[in-house]
mmCIF file of C-alpha atoms in Angstrom:
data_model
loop_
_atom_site.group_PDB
_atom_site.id
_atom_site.type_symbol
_atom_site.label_atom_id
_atom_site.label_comp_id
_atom_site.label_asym_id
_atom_site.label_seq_id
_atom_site.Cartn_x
_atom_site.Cartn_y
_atom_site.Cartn_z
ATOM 1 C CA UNK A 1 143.911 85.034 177.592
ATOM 2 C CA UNK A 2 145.758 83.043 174.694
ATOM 3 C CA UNK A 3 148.365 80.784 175.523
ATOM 4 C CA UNK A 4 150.603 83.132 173.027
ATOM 5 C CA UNK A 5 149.967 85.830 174.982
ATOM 6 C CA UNK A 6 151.057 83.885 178.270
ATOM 7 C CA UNK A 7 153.785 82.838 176.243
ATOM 8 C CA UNK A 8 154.797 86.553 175.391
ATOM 9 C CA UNK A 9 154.045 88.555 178.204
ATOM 10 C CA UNK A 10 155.689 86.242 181.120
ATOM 11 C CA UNK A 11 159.205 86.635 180.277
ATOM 12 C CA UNK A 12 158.911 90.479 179.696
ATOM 13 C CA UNK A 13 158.160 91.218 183.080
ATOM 14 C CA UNK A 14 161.425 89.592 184.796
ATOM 15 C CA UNK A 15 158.952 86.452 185.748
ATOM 16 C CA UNK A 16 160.204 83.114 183.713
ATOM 17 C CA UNK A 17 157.348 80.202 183.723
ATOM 18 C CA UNK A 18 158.509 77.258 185.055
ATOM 19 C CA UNK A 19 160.980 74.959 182.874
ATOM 20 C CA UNK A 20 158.805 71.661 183.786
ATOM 21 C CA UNK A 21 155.570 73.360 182.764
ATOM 22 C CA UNK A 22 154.274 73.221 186.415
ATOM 23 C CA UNK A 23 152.876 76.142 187.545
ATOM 24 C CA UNK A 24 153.752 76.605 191.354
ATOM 25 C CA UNK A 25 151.538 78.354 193.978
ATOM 26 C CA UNK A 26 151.160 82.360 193.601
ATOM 27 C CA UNK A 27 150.072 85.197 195.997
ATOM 28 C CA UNK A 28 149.962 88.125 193.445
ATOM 29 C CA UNK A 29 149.151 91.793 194.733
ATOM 30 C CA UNK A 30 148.347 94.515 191.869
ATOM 31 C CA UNK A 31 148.366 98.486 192.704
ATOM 32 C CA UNK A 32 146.264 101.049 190.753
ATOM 33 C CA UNK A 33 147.940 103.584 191.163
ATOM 34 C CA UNK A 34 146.173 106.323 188.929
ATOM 35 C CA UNK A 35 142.630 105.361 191.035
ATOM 36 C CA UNK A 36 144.124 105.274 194.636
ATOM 37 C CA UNK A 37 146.218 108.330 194.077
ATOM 38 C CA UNK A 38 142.524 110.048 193.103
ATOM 39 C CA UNK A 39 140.526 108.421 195.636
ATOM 40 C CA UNK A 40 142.461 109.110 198.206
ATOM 41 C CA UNK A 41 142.638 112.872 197.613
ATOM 42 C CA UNK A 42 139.264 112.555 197.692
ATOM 43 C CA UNK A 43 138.468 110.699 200.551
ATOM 44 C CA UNK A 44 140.956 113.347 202.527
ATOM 45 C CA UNK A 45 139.521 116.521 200.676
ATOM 46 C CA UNK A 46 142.893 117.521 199.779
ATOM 47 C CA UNK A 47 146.281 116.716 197.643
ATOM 48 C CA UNK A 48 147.880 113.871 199.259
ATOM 49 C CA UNK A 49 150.809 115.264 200.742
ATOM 50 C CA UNK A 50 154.456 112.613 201.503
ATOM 51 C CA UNK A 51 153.031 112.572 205.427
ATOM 52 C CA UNK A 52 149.506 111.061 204.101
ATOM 53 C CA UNK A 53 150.328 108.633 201.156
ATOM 54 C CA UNK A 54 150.641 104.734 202.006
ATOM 55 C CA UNK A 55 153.513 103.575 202.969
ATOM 56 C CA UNK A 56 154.858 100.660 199.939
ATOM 57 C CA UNK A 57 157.208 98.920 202.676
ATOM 58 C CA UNK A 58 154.338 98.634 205.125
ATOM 59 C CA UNK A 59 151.836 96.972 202.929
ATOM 60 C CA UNK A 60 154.760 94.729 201.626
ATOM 61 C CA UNK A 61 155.117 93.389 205.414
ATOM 62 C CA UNK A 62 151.710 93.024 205.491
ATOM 63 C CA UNK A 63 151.014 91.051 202.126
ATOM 64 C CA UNK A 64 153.898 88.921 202.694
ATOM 65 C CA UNK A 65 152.985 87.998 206.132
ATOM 66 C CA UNK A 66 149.574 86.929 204.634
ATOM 67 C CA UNK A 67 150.895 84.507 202.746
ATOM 68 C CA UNK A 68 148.888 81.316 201.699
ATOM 69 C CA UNK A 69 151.712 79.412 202.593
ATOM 70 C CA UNK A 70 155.338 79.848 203.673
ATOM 71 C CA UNK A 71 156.192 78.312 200.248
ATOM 72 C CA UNK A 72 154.212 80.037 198.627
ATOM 73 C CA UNK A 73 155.563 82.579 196.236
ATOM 74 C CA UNK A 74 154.805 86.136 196.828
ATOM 75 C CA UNK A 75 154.685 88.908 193.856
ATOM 76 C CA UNK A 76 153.731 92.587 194.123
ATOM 77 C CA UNK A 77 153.232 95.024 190.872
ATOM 78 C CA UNK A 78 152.428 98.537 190.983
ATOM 79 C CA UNK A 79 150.993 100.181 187.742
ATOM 80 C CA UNK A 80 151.357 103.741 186.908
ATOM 81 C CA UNK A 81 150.254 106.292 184.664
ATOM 82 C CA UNK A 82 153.216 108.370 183.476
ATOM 83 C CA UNK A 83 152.553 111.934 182.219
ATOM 84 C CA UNK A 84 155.987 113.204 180.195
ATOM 85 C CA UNK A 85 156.190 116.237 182.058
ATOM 86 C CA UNK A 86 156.005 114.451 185.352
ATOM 87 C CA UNK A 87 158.530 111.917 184.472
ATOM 88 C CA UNK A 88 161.354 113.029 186.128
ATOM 89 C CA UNK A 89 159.624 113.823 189.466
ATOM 90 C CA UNK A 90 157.627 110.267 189.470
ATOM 91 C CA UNK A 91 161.677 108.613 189.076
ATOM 92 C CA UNK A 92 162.637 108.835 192.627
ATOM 93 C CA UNK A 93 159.069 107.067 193.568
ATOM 94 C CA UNK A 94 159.271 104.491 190.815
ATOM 95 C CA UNK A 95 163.290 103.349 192.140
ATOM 96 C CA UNK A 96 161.901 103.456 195.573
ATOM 97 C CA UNK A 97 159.161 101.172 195.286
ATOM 98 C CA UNK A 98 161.502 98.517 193.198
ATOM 99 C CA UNK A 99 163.822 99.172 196.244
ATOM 100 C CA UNK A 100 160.889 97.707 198.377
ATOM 101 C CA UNK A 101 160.739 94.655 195.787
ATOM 102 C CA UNK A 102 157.888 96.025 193.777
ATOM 103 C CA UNK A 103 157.913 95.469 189.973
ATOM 104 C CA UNK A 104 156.115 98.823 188.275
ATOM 105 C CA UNK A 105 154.233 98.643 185.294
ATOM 106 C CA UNK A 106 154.771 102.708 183.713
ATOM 107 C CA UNK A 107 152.597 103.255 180.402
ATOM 108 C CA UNK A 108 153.309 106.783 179.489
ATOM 109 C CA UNK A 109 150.178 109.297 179.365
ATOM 110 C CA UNK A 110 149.205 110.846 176.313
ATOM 111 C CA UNK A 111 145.597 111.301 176.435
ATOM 112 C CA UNK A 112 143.142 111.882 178.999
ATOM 113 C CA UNK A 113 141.660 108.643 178.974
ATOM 114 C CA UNK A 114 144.688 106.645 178.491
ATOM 115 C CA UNK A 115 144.596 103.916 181.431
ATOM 116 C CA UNK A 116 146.151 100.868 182.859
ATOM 117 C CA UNK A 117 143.221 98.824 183.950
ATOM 118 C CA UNK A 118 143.574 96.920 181.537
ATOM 119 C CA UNK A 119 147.412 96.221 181.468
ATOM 120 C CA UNK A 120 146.378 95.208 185.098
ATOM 121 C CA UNK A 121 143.725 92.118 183.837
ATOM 122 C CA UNK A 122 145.808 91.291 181.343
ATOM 123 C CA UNK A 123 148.957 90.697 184.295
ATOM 124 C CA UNK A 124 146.567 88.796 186.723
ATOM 125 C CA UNK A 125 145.371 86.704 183.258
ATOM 126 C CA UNK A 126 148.511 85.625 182.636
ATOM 127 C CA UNK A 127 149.070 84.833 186.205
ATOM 128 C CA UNK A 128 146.305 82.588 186.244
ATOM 129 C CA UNK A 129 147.659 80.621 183.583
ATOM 130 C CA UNK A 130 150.983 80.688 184.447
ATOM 131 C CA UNK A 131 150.963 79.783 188.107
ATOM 132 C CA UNK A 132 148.684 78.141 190.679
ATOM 133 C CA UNK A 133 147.229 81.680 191.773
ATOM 134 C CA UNK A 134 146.083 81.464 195.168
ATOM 135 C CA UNK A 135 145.809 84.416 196.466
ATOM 136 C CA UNK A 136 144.753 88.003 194.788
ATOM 137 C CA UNK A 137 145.161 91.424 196.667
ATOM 138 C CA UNK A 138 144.248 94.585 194.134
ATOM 139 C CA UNK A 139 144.360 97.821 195.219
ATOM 140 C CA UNK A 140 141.506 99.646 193.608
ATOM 141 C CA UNK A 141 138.029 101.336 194.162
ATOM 142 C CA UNK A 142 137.580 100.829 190.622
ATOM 143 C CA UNK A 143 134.219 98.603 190.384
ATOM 144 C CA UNK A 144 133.359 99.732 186.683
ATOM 145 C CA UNK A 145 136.451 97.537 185.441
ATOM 146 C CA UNK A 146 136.993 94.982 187.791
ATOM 147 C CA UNK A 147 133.964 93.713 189.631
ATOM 148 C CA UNK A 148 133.188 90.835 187.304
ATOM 149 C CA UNK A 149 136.253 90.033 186.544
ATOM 150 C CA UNK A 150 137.648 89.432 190.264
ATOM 151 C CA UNK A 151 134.369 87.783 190.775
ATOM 152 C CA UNK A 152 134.840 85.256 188.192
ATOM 153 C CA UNK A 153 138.300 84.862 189.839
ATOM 154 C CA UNK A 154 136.955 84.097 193.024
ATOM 155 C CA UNK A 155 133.858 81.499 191.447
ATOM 156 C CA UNK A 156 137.230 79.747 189.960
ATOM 157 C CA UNK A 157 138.886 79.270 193.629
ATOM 158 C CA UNK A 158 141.122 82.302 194.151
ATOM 159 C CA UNK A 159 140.568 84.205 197.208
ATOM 160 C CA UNK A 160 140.254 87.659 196.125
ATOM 161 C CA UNK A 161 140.826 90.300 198.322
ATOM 162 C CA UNK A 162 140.015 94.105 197.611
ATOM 163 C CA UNK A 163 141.820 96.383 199.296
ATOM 164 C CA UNK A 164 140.891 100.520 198.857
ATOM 165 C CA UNK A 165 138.580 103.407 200.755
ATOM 166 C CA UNK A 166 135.306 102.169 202.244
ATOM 167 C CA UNK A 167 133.907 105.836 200.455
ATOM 168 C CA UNK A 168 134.333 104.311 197.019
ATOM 169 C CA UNK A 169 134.438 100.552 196.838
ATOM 170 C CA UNK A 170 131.216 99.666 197.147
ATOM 171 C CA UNK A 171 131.440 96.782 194.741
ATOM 172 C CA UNK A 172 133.294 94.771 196.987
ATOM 173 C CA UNK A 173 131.531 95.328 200.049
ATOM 174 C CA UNK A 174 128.355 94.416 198.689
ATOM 175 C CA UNK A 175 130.106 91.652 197.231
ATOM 176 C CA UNK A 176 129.522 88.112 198.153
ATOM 177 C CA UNK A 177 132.127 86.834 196.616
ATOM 178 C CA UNK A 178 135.343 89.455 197.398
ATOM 179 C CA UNK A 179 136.925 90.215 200.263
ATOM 180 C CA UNK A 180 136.726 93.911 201.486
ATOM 181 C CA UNK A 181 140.045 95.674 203.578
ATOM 182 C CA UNK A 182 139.920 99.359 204.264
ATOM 183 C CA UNK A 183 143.287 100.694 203.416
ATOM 184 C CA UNK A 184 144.071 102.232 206.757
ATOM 185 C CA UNK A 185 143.165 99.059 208.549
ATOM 186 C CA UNK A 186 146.575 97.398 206.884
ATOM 187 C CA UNK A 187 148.929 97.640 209.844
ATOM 188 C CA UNK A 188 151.213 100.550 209.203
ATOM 189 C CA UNK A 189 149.791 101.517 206.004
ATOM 190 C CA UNK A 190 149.864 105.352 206.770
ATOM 191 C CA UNK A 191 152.442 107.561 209.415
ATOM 192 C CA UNK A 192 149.120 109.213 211.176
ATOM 193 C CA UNK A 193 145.694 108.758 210.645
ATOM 194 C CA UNK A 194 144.280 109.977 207.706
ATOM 195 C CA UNK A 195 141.877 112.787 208.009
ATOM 196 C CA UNK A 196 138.570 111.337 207.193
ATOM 197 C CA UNK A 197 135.430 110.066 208.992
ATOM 198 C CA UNK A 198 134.551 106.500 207.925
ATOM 199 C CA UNK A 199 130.653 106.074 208.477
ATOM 200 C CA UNK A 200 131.904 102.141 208.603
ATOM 201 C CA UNK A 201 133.908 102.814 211.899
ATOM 202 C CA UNK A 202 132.276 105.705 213.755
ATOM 203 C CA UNK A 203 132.443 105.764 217.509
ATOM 204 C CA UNK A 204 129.298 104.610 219.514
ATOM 205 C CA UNK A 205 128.492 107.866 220.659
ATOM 206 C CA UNK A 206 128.658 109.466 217.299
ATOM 207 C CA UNK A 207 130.967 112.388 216.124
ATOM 208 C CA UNK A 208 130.602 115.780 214.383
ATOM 209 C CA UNK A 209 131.366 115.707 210.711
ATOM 210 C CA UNK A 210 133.000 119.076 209.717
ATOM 211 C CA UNK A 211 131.499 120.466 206.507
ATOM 212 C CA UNK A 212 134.154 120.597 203.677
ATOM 213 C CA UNK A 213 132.805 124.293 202.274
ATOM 214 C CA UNK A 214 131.628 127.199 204.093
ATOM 215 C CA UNK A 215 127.899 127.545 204.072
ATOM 216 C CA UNK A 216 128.194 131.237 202.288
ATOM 217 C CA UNK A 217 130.124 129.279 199.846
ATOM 218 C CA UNK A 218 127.505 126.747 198.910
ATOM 219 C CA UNK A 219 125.170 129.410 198.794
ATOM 220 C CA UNK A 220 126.787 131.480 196.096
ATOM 221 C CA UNK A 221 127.474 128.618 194.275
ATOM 222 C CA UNK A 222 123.986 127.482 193.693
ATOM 223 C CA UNK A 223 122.908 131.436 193.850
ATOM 224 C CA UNK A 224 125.298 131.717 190.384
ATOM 225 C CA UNK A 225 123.543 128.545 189.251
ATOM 226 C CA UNK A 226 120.448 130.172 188.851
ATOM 227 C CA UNK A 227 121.862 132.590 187.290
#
Protein backbone atom coordinates (compact mmCIF):
# COMPACT_ATOMS: atom_id res chain seq x y z
CA UNK A 1 0.00 0.00 0.00
CA UNK A 2 1.33 3.54 -1.23
CA UNK A 3 1.65 6.18 1.11
CA UNK A 4 -0.90 8.15 -1.42
CA UNK A 5 -3.23 5.72 -0.98
CA UNK A 6 -2.92 5.96 2.98
CA UNK A 7 -3.02 9.46 2.36
CA UNK A 8 -6.42 9.18 0.39
CA UNK A 9 -8.31 6.56 1.83
CA UNK A 10 -7.90 7.55 5.76
CA UNK A 11 -9.87 10.61 5.81
CA UNK A 12 -12.76 9.11 3.67
CA UNK A 13 -13.73 6.74 6.12
CA UNK A 14 -14.47 9.29 9.16
CA UNK A 15 -10.80 8.11 10.60
CA UNK A 16 -8.25 11.33 10.50
CA UNK A 17 -4.36 10.16 10.92
CA UNK A 18 -2.83 11.68 13.59
CA UNK A 19 -1.74 15.54 13.28
CA UNK A 20 1.91 14.68 14.83
CA UNK A 21 2.42 11.83 12.38
CA UNK A 22 2.40 9.26 15.28
CA UNK A 23 0.46 6.48 14.71
CA UNK A 24 -1.22 5.36 18.08
CA UNK A 25 -2.09 1.74 19.08
CA UNK A 26 -5.12 0.02 17.02
CA UNK A 27 -7.43 -3.02 17.68
CA UNK A 28 -9.22 -3.16 14.23
CA UNK A 29 -12.11 -5.82 13.66
CA UNK A 30 -13.30 -6.31 9.84
CA UNK A 31 -16.77 -8.23 8.96
CA UNK A 32 -17.36 -10.10 5.66
CA UNK A 33 -20.41 -9.92 5.44
CA UNK A 34 -21.26 -11.47 1.90
CA UNK A 35 -19.09 -14.87 3.18
CA UNK A 36 -20.59 -15.18 6.77
CA UNK A 37 -24.08 -14.45 5.60
CA UNK A 38 -23.36 -17.70 3.07
CA UNK A 39 -21.54 -19.77 5.40
CA UNK A 40 -23.68 -19.58 7.89
CA UNK A 41 -26.75 -20.67 5.89
CA UNK A 42 -24.75 -23.31 5.19
CA UNK A 43 -23.44 -24.46 8.22
CA UNK A 44 -27.36 -24.34 9.55
CA UNK A 45 -28.82 -25.96 6.26
CA UNK A 46 -31.20 -23.23 5.98
CA UNK A 47 -31.82 -19.25 5.34
CA UNK A 48 -30.66 -17.52 8.34
CA UNK A 49 -33.66 -16.34 9.86
CA UNK A 50 -33.54 -12.66 12.57
CA UNK A 51 -33.64 -15.50 15.64
CA UNK A 52 -30.27 -17.19 14.14
CA UNK A 53 -28.04 -14.29 12.77
CA UNK A 54 -25.17 -12.86 15.18
CA UNK A 55 -25.92 -10.49 17.26
CA UNK A 56 -23.54 -6.94 16.15
CA UNK A 57 -23.94 -5.53 19.88
CA UNK A 58 -22.76 -8.81 21.37
CA UNK A 59 -19.60 -9.23 19.45
CA UNK A 60 -18.98 -5.41 20.00
CA UNK A 61 -18.90 -6.23 23.95
CA UNK A 62 -16.84 -8.88 23.25
CA UNK A 63 -14.11 -7.21 20.92
CA UNK A 64 -13.97 -4.28 23.05
CA UNK A 65 -13.50 -6.14 26.19
CA UNK A 66 -10.51 -7.84 24.39
CA UNK A 67 -8.78 -4.99 24.08
CA UNK A 68 -4.88 -4.91 23.91
CA UNK A 69 -4.97 -2.25 26.23
CA UNK A 70 -7.46 0.05 27.97
CA UNK A 71 -5.87 2.83 25.82
CA UNK A 72 -5.91 1.24 23.18
CA UNK A 73 -8.17 2.37 20.42
CA UNK A 74 -10.85 0.09 19.29
CA UNK A 75 -12.41 0.18 15.54
CA UNK A 76 -15.01 -2.16 14.03
CA UNK A 77 -16.04 -2.12 10.07
CA UNK A 78 -18.54 -4.21 8.53
CA UNK A 79 -18.43 -4.62 4.65
CA UNK A 80 -21.37 -5.37 2.57
CA UNK A 81 -22.40 -6.30 -0.72
CA UNK A 82 -25.39 -4.21 -1.80
CA UNK A 83 -27.71 -5.61 -4.52
CA UNK A 84 -30.09 -2.45 -5.88
CA UNK A 85 -33.11 -4.29 -5.42
CA UNK A 86 -32.28 -5.16 -1.87
CA UNK A 87 -31.30 -1.73 -0.94
CA UNK A 88 -34.06 -0.59 0.82
CA UNK A 89 -34.55 -3.75 2.95
CA UNK A 90 -30.58 -3.97 3.86
CA UNK A 91 -31.24 0.14 5.27
CA UNK A 92 -32.71 -0.71 8.54
CA UNK A 93 -29.60 -3.31 9.12
CA UNK A 94 -26.97 -0.94 7.81
CA UNK A 95 -28.41 2.20 10.51
CA UNK A 96 -28.54 -0.45 13.10
CA UNK A 97 -25.17 -1.65 13.03
CA UNK A 98 -23.73 2.20 12.91
CA UNK A 99 -26.16 2.51 15.93
CA UNK A 100 -23.90 -0.21 17.60
CA UNK A 101 -20.73 1.99 16.53
CA UNK A 102 -19.93 0.00 13.45
CA UNK A 103 -18.64 1.89 10.36
CA UNK A 104 -20.09 -0.16 7.04
CA UNK A 105 -18.30 -0.33 4.00
CA UNK A 106 -21.58 -0.81 1.12
CA UNK A 107 -20.17 -1.36 -2.58
CA UNK A 108 -23.25 -1.78 -4.62
CA UNK A 109 -23.67 -5.26 -6.58
CA UNK A 110 -23.76 -5.34 -10.14
CA UNK A 111 -22.29 -8.50 -11.19
CA UNK A 112 -22.06 -11.83 -9.84
CA UNK A 113 -18.61 -11.74 -8.95
CA UNK A 114 -18.43 -8.29 -7.75
CA UNK A 115 -16.78 -8.56 -4.10
CA UNK A 116 -15.40 -6.71 -1.20
CA UNK A 117 -12.43 -8.75 -0.21
CA UNK A 118 -10.51 -6.67 -1.45
CA UNK A 119 -11.91 -3.25 -0.20
CA UNK A 120 -11.34 -5.26 3.11
CA UNK A 121 -7.13 -5.64 2.54
CA UNK A 122 -6.98 -2.55 1.26
CA UNK A 123 -8.78 -1.04 4.92
CA UNK A 124 -6.51 -3.27 7.17
CA UNK A 125 -3.40 -1.92 4.67
CA UNK A 126 -4.00 1.32 5.41
CA UNK A 127 -4.43 0.54 9.00
CA UNK A 128 -1.15 -0.83 9.20
CA UNK A 129 0.36 2.19 8.03
CA UNK A 130 -1.61 4.49 9.65
CA UNK A 131 -1.67 3.25 13.21
CA UNK A 132 0.30 0.94 15.51
CA UNK A 133 -2.11 -2.11 14.64
CA UNK A 134 -2.09 -4.42 17.39
CA UNK A 135 -4.67 -6.37 17.26
CA UNK A 136 -6.71 -7.92 14.06
CA UNK A 137 -10.16 -9.75 14.42
CA UNK A 138 -11.73 -10.64 10.69
CA UNK A 139 -14.70 -12.30 10.36
CA UNK A 140 -14.36 -14.64 7.44
CA UNK A 141 -14.07 -18.36 6.31
CA UNK A 142 -12.63 -17.00 3.30
CA UNK A 143 -9.00 -18.74 3.09
CA UNK A 144 -8.66 -18.29 -0.83
CA UNK A 145 -8.18 -14.38 -0.20
CA UNK A 146 -6.88 -13.94 3.03
CA UNK A 147 -4.66 -16.69 4.34
CA UNK A 148 -1.37 -15.18 3.26
CA UNK A 149 -2.13 -12.05 3.75
CA UNK A 150 -3.19 -12.29 7.62
CA UNK A 151 -0.24 -14.52 7.85
CA UNK A 152 2.18 -12.02 6.74
CA UNK A 153 0.34 -9.77 9.27
CA UNK A 154 0.96 -11.94 12.00
CA UNK A 155 5.06 -12.74 10.84
CA UNK A 156 5.09 -8.67 11.16
CA UNK A 157 3.80 -8.73 15.00
CA UNK A 158 0.03 -8.34 14.83
CA UNK A 159 -1.94 -10.86 16.59
CA UNK A 160 -4.38 -12.01 14.16
CA UNK A 161 -7.35 -13.53 15.16
CA UNK A 162 -9.90 -15.39 12.78
CA UNK A 163 -13.10 -15.55 13.82
CA UNK A 164 -15.93 -17.75 11.51
CA UNK A 165 -17.53 -21.58 11.38
CA UNK A 166 -15.14 -24.39 12.30
CA UNK A 167 -17.04 -26.20 8.88
CA UNK A 168 -15.24 -23.77 6.61
CA UNK A 169 -12.15 -22.12 8.00
CA UNK A 170 -9.81 -24.52 7.76
CA UNK A 171 -7.02 -22.16 6.89
CA UNK A 172 -6.82 -20.83 10.16
CA UNK A 173 -7.04 -23.80 12.14
CA UNK A 174 -4.34 -25.43 10.47
CA UNK A 175 -2.64 -22.29 10.78
CA UNK A 176 0.37 -21.76 12.86
CA UNK A 177 0.42 -18.48 12.74
CA UNK A 178 -3.59 -17.25 13.22
CA UNK A 179 -5.68 -17.50 15.84
CA UNK A 180 -8.89 -19.65 15.36
CA UNK A 181 -12.54 -18.56 17.37
CA UNK A 182 -15.67 -20.41 16.45
CA UNK A 183 -18.33 -17.84 16.07
CA UNK A 184 -20.75 -19.26 18.58
CA UNK A 185 -18.06 -19.51 21.19
CA UNK A 186 -18.09 -15.37 21.32
CA UNK A 187 -20.17 -14.84 24.44
CA UNK A 188 -23.62 -13.86 23.31
CA UNK A 189 -22.96 -14.01 19.75
CA UNK A 190 -26.34 -15.80 18.88
CA UNK A 191 -30.09 -15.72 20.99
CA UNK A 192 -30.11 -19.83 20.97
CA UNK A 193 -27.84 -22.20 19.77
CA UNK A 194 -27.46 -22.55 16.33
CA UNK A 195 -28.59 -25.74 14.81
CA UNK A 196 -25.50 -27.50 13.80
CA UNK A 197 -23.21 -30.32 15.04
CA UNK A 198 -19.58 -29.17 15.31
CA UNK A 199 -17.32 -32.40 14.92
CA UNK A 200 -14.76 -29.88 16.96
CA UNK A 201 -17.09 -29.95 20.11
CA UNK A 202 -19.04 -33.22 20.12
CA UNK A 203 -20.00 -34.72 23.42
CA UNK A 204 -17.86 -37.69 24.80
CA UNK A 205 -20.38 -40.12 24.27
CA UNK A 206 -21.04 -39.16 20.73
CA UNK A 207 -24.39 -37.94 19.14
CA UNK A 208 -26.61 -38.82 16.14
CA UNK A 209 -26.14 -36.59 13.17
CA UNK A 210 -29.54 -36.16 11.38
CA UNK A 211 -29.20 -36.54 7.60
CA UNK A 212 -30.06 -33.22 5.79
CA UNK A 213 -32.09 -35.17 2.71
CA UNK A 214 -34.28 -38.05 2.80
CA UNK A 215 -32.62 -41.20 1.64
CA UNK A 216 -35.43 -41.65 -1.33
CA UNK A 217 -34.27 -38.26 -2.15
CA UNK A 218 -30.61 -38.98 -2.65
CA UNK A 219 -31.57 -41.87 -4.46
CA UNK A 220 -33.52 -40.21 -7.22
CA UNK A 221 -31.11 -37.74 -7.47
CA UNK A 222 -28.23 -39.87 -8.45
CA UNK A 223 -30.97 -42.37 -10.21
CA UNK A 224 -31.67 -39.05 -12.71
CA UNK A 225 -27.89 -38.73 -12.89
CA UNK A 226 -27.54 -41.71 -14.72
CA UNK A 227 -29.92 -40.84 -16.69
Amino acid sequence: MTESLVEETGPADGYELPADGGRRPLDLLVWDAPNIDMTLANVIGARPTAASRPRFDAIAAWFVEGASEPQTEVEAAVFANVPPQHAASLQRWVEALRSFGYGVFARPKLQPDDDIDQSMLDHISVRAHSHQLRRLVVFSGDGRNFAEPLEDLARSGTEVVVVAFSEVAGYAISSELLRFIDIEDVPGAFAAPLDRVRLDALPVDGAWLKPTKSLRDAASAFTARRG
